[in-house]
Coordinates of C-alpha atoms and ligand atoms in Angstrom, one line a residue:
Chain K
X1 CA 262.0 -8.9 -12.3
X2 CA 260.2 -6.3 -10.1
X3 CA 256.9 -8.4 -9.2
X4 CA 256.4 -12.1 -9.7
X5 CA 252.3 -13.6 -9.3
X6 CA 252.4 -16.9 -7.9
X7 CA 248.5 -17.9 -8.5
X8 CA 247.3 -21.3 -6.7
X9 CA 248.1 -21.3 -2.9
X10 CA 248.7 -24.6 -2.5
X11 CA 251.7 -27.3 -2.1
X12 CA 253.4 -26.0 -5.5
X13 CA 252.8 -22.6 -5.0
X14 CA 253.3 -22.1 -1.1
X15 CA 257.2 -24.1 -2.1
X16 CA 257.3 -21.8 -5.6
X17 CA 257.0 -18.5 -2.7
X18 CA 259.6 -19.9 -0.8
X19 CA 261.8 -20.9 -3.5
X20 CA 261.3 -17.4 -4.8
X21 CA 262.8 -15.8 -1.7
X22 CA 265.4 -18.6 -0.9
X23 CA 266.8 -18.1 -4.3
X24 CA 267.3 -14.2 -3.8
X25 CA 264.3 -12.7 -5.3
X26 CA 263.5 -9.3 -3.4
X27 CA 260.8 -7.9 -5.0
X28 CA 257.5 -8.0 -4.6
X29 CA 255.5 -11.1 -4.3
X30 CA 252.0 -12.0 -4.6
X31 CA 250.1 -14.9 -4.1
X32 CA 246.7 -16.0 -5.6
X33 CA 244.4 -18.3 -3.8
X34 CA 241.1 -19.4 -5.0
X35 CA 240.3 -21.3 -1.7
X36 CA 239.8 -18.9 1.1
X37 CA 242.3 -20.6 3.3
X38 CA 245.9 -20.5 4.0
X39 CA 248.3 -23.3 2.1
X40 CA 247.3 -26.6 3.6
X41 CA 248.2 -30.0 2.8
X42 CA 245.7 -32.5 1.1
X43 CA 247.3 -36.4 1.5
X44 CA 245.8 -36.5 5.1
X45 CA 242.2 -35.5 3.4
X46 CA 241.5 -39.0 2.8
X47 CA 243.4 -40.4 5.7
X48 CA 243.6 -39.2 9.6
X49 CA 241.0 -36.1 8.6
X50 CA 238.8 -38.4 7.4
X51 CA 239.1 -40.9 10.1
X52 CA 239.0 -38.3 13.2
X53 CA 243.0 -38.9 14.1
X54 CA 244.3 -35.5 12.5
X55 CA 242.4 -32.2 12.8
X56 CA 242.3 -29.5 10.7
X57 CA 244.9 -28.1 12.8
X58 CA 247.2 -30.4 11.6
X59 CA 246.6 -29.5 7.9
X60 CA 248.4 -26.1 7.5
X61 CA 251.7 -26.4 5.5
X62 CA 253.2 -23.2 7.1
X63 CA 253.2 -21.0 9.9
X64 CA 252.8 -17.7 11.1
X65 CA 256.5 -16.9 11.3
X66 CA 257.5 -18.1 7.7
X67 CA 254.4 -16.4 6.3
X68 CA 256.5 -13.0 7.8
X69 CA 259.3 -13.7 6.7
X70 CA 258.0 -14.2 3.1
X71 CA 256.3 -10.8 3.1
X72 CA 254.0 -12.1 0.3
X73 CA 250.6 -10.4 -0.6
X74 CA 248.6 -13.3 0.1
X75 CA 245.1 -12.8 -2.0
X76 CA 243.1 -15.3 -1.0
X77 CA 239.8 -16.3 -1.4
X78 CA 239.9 -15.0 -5.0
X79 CA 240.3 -16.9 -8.3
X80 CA 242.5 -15.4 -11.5
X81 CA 240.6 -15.8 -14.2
X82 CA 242.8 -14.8 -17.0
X83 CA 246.7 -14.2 -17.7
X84 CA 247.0 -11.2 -20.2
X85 CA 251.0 -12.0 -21.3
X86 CA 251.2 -9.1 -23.4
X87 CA 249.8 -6.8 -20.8
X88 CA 251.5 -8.6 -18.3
X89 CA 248.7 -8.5 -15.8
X90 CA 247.2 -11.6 -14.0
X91 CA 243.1 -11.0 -13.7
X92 CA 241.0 -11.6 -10.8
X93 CA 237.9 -12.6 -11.1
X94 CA 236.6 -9.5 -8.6
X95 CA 237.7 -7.0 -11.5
X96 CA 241.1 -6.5 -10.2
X97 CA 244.4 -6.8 -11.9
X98 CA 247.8 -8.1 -10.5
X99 CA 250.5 -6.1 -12.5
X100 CA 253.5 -8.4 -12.8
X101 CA 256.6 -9.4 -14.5
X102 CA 256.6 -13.4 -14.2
X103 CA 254.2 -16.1 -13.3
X104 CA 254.1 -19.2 -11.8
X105 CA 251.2 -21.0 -12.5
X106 CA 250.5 -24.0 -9.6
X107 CA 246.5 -23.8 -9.9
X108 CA 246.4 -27.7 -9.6
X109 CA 243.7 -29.9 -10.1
X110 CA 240.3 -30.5 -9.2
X111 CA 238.2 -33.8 -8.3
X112 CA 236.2 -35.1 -11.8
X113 CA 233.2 -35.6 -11.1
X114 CA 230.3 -37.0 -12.3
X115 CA 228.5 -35.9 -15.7
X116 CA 225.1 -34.6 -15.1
X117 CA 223.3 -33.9 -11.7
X118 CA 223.6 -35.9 -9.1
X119 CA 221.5 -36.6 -5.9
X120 CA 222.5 -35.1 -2.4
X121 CA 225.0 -37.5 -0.4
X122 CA 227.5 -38.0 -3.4
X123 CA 230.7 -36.5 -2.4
X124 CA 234.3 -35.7 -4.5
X125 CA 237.5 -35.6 -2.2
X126 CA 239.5 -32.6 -3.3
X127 CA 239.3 -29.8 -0.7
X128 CA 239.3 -29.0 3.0
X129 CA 235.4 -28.6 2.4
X130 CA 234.7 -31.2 0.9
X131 CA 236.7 -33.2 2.9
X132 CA 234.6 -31.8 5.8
X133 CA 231.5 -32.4 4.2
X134 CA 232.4 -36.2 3.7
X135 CA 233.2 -36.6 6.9
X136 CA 230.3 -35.3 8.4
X137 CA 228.7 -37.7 6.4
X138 CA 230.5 -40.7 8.1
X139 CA 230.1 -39.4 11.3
X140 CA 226.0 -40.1 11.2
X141 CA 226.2 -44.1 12.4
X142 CA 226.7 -46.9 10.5
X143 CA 225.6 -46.5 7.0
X144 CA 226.5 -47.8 3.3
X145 CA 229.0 -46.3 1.5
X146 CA 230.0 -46.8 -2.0
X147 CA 233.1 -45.6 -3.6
X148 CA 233.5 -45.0 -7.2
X149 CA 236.8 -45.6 -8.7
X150 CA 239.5 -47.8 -7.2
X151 CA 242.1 -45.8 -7.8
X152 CA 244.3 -44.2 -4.6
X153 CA 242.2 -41.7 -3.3
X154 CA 239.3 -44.4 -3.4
X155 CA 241.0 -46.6 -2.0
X156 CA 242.2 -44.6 1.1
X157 CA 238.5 -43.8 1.3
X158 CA 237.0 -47.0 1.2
X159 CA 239.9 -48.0 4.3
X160 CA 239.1 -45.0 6.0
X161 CA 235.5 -45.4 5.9
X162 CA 236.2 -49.0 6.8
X163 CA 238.0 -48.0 10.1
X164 CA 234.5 -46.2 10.8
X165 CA 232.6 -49.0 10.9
X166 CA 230.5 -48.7 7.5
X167 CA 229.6 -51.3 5.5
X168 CA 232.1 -50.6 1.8
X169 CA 232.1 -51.1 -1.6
X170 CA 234.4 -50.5 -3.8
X171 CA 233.2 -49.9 -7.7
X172 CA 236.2 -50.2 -10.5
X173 CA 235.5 -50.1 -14.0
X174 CA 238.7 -51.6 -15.0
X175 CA 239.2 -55.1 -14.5
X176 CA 241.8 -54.7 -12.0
X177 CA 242.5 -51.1 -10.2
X178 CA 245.9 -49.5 -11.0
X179 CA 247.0 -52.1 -13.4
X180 CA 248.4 -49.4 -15.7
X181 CA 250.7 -48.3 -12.4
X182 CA 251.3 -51.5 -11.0
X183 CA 251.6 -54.0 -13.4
X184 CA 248.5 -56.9 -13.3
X185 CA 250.4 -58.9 -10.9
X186 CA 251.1 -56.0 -7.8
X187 CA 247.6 -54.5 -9.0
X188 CA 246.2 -57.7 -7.6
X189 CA 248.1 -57.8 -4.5
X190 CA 247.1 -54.2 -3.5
X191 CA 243.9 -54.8 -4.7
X192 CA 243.7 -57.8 -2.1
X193 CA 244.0 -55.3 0.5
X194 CA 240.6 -54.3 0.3
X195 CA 239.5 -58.1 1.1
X196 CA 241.3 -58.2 4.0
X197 CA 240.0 -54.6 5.0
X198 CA 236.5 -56.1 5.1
X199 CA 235.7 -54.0 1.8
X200 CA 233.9 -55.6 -1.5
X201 CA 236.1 -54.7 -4.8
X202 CA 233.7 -54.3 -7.7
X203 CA 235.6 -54.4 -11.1
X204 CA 234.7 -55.0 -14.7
X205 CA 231.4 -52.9 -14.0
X206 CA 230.7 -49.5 -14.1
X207 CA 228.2 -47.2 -12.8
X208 CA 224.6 -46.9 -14.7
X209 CA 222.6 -44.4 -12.8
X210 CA 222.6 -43.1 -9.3
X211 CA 218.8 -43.7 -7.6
X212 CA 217.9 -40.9 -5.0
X213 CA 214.9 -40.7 -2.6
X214 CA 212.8 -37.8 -1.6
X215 CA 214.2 -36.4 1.5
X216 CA 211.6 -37.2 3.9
X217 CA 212.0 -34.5 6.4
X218 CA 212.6 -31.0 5.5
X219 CA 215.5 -30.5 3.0
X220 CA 218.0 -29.1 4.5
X221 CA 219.1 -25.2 3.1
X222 CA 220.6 -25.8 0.0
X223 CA 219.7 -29.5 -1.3
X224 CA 216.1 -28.0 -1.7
X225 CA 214.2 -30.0 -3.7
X226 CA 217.2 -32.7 -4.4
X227 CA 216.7 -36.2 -3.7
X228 CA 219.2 -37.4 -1.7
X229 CA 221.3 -41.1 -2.5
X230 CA 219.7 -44.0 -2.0
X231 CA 220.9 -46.3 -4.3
X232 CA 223.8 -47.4 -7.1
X233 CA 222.6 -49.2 -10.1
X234 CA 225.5 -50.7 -12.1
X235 CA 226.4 -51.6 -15.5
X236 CA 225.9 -55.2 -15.4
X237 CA 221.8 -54.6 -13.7
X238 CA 223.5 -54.9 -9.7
X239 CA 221.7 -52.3 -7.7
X240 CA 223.9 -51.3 -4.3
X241 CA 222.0 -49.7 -1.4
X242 CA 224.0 -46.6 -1.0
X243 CA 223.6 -44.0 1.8
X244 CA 227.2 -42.3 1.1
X245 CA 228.4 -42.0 -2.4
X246 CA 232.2 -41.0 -2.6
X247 CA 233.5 -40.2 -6.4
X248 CA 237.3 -41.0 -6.8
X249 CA 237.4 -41.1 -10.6
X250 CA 240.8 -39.1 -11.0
X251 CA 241.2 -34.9 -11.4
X252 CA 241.0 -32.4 -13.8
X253 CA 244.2 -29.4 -14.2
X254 CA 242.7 -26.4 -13.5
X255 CA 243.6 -24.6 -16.7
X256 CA 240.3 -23.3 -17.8
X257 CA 241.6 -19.8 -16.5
X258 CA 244.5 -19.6 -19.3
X259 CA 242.4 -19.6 -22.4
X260 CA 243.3 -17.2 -25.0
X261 CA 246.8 -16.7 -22.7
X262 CA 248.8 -18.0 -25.6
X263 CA 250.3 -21.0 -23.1
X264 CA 249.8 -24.5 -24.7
X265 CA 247.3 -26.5 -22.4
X266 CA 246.7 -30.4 -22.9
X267 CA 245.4 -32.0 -20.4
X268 CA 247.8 -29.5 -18.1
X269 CA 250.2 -26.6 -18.9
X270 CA 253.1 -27.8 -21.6
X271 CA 256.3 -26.9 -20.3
X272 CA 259.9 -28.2 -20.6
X273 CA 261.2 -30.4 -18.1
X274 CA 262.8 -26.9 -16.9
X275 CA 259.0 -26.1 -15.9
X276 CA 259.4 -23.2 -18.7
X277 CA 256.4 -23.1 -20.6
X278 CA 256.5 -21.8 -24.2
X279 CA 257.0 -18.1 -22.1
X280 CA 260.1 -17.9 -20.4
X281 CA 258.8 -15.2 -18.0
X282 CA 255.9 -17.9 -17.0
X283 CA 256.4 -21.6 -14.8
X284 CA 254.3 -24.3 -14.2
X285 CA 254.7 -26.7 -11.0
X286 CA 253.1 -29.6 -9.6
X287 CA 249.9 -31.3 -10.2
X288 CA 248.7 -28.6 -13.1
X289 CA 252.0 -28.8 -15.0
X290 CA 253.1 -31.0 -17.9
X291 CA 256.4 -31.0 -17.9
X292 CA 258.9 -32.6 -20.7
X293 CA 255.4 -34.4 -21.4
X294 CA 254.3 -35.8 -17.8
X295 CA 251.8 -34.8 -15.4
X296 CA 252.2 -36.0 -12.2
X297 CA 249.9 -35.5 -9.5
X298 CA 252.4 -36.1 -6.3
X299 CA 253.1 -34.4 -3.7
X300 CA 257.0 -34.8 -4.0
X301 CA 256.7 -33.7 -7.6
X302 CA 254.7 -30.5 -6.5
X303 CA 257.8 -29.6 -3.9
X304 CA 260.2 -30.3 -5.8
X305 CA 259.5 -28.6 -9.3
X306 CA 259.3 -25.1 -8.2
X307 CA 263.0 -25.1 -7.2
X308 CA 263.9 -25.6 -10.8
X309 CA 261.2 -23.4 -12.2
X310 CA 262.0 -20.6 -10.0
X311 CA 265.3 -20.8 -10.9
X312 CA 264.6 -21.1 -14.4
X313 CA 262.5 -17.9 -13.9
X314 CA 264.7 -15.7 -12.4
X315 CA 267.4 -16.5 -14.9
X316 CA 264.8 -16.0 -18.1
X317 CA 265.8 -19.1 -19.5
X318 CA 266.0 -22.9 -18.5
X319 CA 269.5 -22.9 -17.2
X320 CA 267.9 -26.3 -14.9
X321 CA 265.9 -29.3 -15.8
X322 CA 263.8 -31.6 -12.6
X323 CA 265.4 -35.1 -12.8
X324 CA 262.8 -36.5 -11.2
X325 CA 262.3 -40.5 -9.7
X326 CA 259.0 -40.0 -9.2
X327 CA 257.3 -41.0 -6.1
X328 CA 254.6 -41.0 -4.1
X329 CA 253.2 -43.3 -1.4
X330 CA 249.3 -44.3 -0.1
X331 CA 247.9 -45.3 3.5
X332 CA 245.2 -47.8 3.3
X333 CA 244.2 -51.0 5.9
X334 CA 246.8 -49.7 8.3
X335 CA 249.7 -50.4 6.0
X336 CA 251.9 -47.9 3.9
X337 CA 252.4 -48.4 0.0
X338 CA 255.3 -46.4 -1.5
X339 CA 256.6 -46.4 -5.3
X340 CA 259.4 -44.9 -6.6
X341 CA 260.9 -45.1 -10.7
X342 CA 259.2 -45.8 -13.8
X343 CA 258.2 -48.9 -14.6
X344 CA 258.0 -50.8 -18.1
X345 CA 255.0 -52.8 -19.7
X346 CA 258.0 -55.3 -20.2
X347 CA 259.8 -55.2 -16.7
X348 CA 260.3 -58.0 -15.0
X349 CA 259.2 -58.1 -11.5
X350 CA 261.4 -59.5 -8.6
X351 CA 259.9 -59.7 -4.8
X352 CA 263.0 -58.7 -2.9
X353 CA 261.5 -59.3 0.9
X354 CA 258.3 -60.5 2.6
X355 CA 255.9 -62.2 -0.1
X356 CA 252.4 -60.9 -2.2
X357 CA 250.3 -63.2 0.3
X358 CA 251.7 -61.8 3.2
X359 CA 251.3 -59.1 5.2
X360 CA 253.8 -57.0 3.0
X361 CA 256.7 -57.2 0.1
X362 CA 259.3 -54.9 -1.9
X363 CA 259.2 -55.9 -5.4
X364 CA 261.3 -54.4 -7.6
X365 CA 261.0 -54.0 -11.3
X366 CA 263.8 -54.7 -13.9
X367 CA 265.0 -54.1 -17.3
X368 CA 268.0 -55.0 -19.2
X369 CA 269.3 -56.1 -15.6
X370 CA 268.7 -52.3 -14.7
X371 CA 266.2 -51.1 -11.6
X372 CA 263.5 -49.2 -12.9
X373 CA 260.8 -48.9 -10.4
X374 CA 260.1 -50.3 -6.8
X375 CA 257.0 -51.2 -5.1
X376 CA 256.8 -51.6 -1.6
X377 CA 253.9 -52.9 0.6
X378 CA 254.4 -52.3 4.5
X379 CA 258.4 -52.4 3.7
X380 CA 259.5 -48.8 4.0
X381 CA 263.2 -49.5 5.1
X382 CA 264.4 -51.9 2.2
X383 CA 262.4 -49.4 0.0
X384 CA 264.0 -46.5 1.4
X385 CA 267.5 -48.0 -0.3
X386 CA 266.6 -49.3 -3.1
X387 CA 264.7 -45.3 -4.1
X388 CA 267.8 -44.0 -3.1
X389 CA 270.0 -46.7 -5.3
X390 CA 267.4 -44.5 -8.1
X391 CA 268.3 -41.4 -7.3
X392 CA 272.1 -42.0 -7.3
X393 CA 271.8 -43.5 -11.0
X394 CA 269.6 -41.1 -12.0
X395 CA 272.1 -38.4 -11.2
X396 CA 274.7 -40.4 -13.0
X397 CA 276.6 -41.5 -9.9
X398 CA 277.3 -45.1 -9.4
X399 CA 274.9 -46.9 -7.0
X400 CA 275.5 -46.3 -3.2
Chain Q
X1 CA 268.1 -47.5 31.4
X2 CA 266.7 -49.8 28.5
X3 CA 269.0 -52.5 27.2
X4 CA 268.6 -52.6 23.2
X5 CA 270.6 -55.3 21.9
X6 CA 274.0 -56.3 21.7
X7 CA 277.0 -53.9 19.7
X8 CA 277.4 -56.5 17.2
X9 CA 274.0 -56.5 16.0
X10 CA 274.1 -52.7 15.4
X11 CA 276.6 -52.2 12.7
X12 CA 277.5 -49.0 11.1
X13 CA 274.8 -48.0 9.0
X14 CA 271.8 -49.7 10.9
X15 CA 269.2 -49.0 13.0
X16 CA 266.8 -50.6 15.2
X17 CA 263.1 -49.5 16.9
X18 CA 262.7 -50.0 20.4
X19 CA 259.4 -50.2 21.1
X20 CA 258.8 -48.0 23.9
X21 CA 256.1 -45.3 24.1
X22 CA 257.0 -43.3 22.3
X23 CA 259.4 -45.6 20.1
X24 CA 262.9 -44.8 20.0
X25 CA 265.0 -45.1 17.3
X26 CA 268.7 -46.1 17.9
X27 CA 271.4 -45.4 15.3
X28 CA 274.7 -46.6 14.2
X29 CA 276.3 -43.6 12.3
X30 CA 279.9 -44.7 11.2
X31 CA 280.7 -46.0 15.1
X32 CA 278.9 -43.1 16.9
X33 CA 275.5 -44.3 18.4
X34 CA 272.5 -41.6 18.8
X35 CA 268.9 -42.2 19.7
X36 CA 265.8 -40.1 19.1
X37 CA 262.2 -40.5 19.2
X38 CA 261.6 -42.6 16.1
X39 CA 258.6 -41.1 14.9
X40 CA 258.8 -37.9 12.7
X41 CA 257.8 -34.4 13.9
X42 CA 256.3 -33.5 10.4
X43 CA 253.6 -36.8 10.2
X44 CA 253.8 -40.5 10.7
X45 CA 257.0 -42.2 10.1
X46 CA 259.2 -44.0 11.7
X47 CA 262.8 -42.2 11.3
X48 CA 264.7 -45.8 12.2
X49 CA 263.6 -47.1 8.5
X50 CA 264.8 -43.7 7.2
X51 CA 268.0 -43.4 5.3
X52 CA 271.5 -42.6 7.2
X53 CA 273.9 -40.4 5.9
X54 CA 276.9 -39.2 8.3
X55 CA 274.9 -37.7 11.1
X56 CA 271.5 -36.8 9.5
X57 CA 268.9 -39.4 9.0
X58 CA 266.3 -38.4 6.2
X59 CA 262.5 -39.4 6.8
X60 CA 261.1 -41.9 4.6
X61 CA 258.1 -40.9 3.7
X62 CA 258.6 -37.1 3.0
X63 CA 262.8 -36.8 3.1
X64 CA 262.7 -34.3 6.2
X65 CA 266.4 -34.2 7.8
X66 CA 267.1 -34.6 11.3
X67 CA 270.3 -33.9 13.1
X68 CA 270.9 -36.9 15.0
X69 CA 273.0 -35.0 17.3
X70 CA 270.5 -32.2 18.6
X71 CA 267.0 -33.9 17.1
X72 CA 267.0 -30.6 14.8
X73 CA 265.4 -31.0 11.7
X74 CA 267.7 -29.4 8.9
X75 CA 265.4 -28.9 5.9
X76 CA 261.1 -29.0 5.4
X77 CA 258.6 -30.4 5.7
X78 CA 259.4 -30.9 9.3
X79 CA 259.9 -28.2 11.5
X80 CA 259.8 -29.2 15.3
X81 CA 262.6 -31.1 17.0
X82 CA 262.7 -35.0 17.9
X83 CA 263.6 -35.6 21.5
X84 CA 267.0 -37.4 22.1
X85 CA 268.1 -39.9 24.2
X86 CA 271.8 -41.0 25.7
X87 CA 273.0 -44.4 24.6
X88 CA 275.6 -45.8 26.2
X89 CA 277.6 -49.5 26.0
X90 CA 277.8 -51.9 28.8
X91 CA 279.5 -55.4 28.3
X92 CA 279.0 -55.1 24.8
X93 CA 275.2 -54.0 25.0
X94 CA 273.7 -51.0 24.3
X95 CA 271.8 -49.5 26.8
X96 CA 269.4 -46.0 26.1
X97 CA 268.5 -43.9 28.3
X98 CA 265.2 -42.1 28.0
X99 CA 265.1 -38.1 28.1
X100 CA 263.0 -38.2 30.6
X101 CA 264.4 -40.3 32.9
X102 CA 267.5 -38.7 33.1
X103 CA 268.7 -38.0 36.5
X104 CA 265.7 -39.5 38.2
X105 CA 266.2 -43.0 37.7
X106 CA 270.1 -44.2 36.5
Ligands
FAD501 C1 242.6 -36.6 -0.8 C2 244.0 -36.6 -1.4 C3 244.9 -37.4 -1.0 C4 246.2 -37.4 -1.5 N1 247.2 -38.3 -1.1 C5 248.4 -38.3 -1.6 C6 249.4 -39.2 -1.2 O1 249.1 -40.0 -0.3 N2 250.6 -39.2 -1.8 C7 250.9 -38.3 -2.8 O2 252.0 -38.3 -3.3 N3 250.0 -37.4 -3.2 C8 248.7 -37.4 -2.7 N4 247.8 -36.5 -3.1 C9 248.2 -35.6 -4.2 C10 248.7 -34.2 -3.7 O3 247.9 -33.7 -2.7 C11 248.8 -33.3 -4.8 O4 249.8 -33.8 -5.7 C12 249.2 -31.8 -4.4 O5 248.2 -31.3 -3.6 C13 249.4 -31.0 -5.6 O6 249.7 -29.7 -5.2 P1 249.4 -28.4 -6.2 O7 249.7 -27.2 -5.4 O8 250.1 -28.6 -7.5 O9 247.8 -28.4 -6.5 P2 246.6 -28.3 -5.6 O10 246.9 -28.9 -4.3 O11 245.4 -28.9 -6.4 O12 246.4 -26.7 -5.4 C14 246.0 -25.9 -6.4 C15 245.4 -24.6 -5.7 O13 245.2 -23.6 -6.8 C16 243.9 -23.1 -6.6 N5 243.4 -22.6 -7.9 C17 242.9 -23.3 -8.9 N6 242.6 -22.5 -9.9 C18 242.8 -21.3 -9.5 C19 242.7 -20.0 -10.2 N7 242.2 -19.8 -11.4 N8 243.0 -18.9 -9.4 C20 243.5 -19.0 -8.2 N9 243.7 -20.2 -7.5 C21 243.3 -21.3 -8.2 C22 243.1 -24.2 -6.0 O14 241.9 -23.7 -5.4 C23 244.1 -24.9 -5.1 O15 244.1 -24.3 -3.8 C24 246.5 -36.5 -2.6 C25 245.5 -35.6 -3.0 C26 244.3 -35.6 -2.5 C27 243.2 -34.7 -3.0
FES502 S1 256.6 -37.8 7.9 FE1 258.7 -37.4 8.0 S2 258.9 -35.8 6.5 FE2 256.8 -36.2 6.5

């Protein structure tokens, strides 16, 4: 392979470059960026960025010297908009083509937003700019702020937002937020966390119509004409005053770019759980991939795939399949929530240390007297062992 | 010189946080103590709840190595050092002393 096209320059593709060199690959390298910035890393988005603590300095994923030493043709700032396999060229959407021989495709996801047009003041949490919008937002005085969606992201959010000193509320259409994770019963328990954050949790309802206001003063450049938020009417008639609106109601794979590419998309880019899509000269990794039939949108899973992928790449065939425990983790109210496995509607759920009504708790799910899964709240050390105890039995060794 | 806690309730394996600022992680690897700062060069976590293998403990949160020896991390996502610290045993307590201090007070 003379010239592999990594397009996204994100998590999964800034570890798919690296991986790429690391694994021996000489030629020549390019990588396609739709955002005009370097590789930077998104968890702390809705965390210290939002809060103040970490500034964008903090964000970037590598540095100057390792950018060198991957002597990559970084095209940022430019989106691909199509993948021509028979020609084997990747196309920008300035008019250019990218020549190539294999692709790894680690375009992501995007925040879903809202159907229709909404007022000024309702934000999505995706990217450094809209994480800088948001936060300019907050940083105007006390002020309501409702959060759609009570899912992670919202819920680092609404805490973040919390630890501003604005007045919160959660909305959830579900009657409990990440039951379908969690299991009912540890849905409630991080759900809890939002009481004692000082935030309202909203569920059973969802979200009717968003009332704006005339901008009283001149709009600013851009929002002219558009009312800006004042208001959320709900579902069941309950109208919250609203002067912030954040959306957190999940992200969309960005694989609009690969129609008519041959590649199978649903709901993300079929692969194998090599990575390998139905080309073996073209990868998918991390949060745009569907691999052996999952999509996960971690940020373990998107630095971990493209060592298989790549390697599955340069070989032409999937000589390597990801044996993944997932995991990710979430900061909210000052406390740390980690999961690692994958749990059963039918597991049984065991709290190994501390206790659901206190201040934190491992539980750790069961089947058949096997682990499956772990859940810890504020508990990262007994965690830490029992995810490992995972890992060794998914690899088939016996339990350390 | 900060006394930790007694050699006994350090076992091989463990760790403990001493609360110092910055906290200071203290570590048990198969008999041979180490200390380094306890939070993670790479983002917040604290390296004493991390998991111990030999001489490298990995970070809990994103599985960044450190070298307990030198502080070096050995793989991404961190890349800058952890300070360390010398621990010594008195009397059956373990005593660290801070980088810092070294040669100015001790
Ligand atoms: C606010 C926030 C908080 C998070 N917190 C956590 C957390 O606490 N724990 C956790 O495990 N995970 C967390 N995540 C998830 C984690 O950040 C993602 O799993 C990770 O970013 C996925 O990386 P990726 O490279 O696959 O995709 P992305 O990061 O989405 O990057 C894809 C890149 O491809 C670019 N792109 C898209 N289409 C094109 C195109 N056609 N041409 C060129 N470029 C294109 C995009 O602009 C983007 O830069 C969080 C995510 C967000 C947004
Ligand atoms: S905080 Fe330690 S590896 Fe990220």
């Amino acid at each position: 392979m003379r010239t592999v096209t990594v397009v996204g320059a994100s998590l999964a593709g800034l570890y798919a470059a690296r991986e790429l060199r690391a694994q021996g690959f000489d030629g020549r390298l390019v990588v396609v960026g739709e955002e005009p910035h370097a590789p930077y890393d998104r968890p702390p988005l809705s965390k210290g960025f939002l809060t103040g603590g970490a500034g964008e300095e903090t964000l970037a994923l590598g540095d100057a010297e390792e950018t060198d030493e991957l002597a990559a043709e970084w095209l940022l700032g430019v989106r691909a908009r199509g993948l021509d396999v028979r020609g084997r060229t990747v196309l920008l959407d300035d008019g250019r083509t990218v020549p190539t021989d294999g692709v790894v495709i680690a375009t992501g996801a995007r925040a879903r937003r809202l159907p229709g047009a909404v007022p000024a003041g309702v934000h999505t949490l995706r990217t450094l700019e809209e994480a800088r919008d948001l936060r300019g937002a907050l940083t105007a005085g006390p002020c309501h702020v409702v959060v759609i969606g009570g899912g992670f992201i919202g819920a680092e959010t609404a805490s973040s937002c919390a630890a501003l000193g604005h007045d919160v509320t959660v909305v959830e259409a579900a009657p409990l937020p990440l039951a379908g994770h969690l299991g009912e019963r540890l849905a409630a328990a991080c759900a809890a966390l939002h009481d004692r954050g000082g935030v309202r949790l909203l569920t059973g309802t969802g979200v009717r119509e968003l009332h704006g206001r005339r901008a009283s003063v001149t709009p600013a450049a851009g929002h002219r004409g558009r009312d800006t938020v004042a208001a959320v009417e709900l579902s069941d008639g309950r109208v919250l005053p609203a002067d912030v609106v954040v959306v957190g109601i999940g992200a969309v794979p960005n694989t609009e770019w690969l129609a008519g590419s041959d590649l199978a998309v649903d709901d993300g880019v079929l692969c194998d759980d090599g990575c390998v899509t139905r080309l073996p000269q073209v990868v998918a990794v991390g949060d745009v991939a569907r691999a052996g039939g999952v999509r996960s949108e971690h940020w373990t899973s998107a630095t971990q795939q493209p060592a298989v992928a790549v390697r599955n790449l340069l070989a032409g065939a999937t000589v390597d399949t990801t044996r993944p425990v997932p995991y990710f983790w979430s900061d909210q109210y000052g406390t740390r929530i980690q999961f690692a496995g994958r749990r059963g509607d039918g597991d049984t759920v065991r709290i190994t240390d501390g206790a659901l009504d206190e201040d934190g708790f491992l539980a750790v799910f069961e089947r058949a007297g096997r682990t499956t899964a772990a859940l810890a709240v504020g508990r990262s050390r007994p965690f830490t062992r029992v995810r490992r105890e995972l890992l060794s039995a998914q690899r088939g060794l016996a339990p350390v | 010189m900060i006394p930790v806690c007694r050699l006994e309730d350090l076992p091989a394996g463990e760790a403990v946080r001493v609360e110092t600022s910055p906290p200071i992680a203290v570590f048990n690897a198969d008999g041979e103590l180490y200390a380094i700062d306890d939070t993670c060069s790479h983002q917040d976590a604290s390296l004493s709840e991390g998991w111990l293998e030999g001489c490298l403990v990995e970070c809990p949160l994103h599985a960044a190595s450190f070298d307990l020896r030198t502080g070096r991390p050995t793989c991404l996502p961190a890349r800058r050092p952890v300070r360390t610290h010398r621990v010594t045993v008195e009397d059956d307590v373990v005593h660290l002393h801070l980088a810092a201090e070294e040669g100015t007070a001790a």
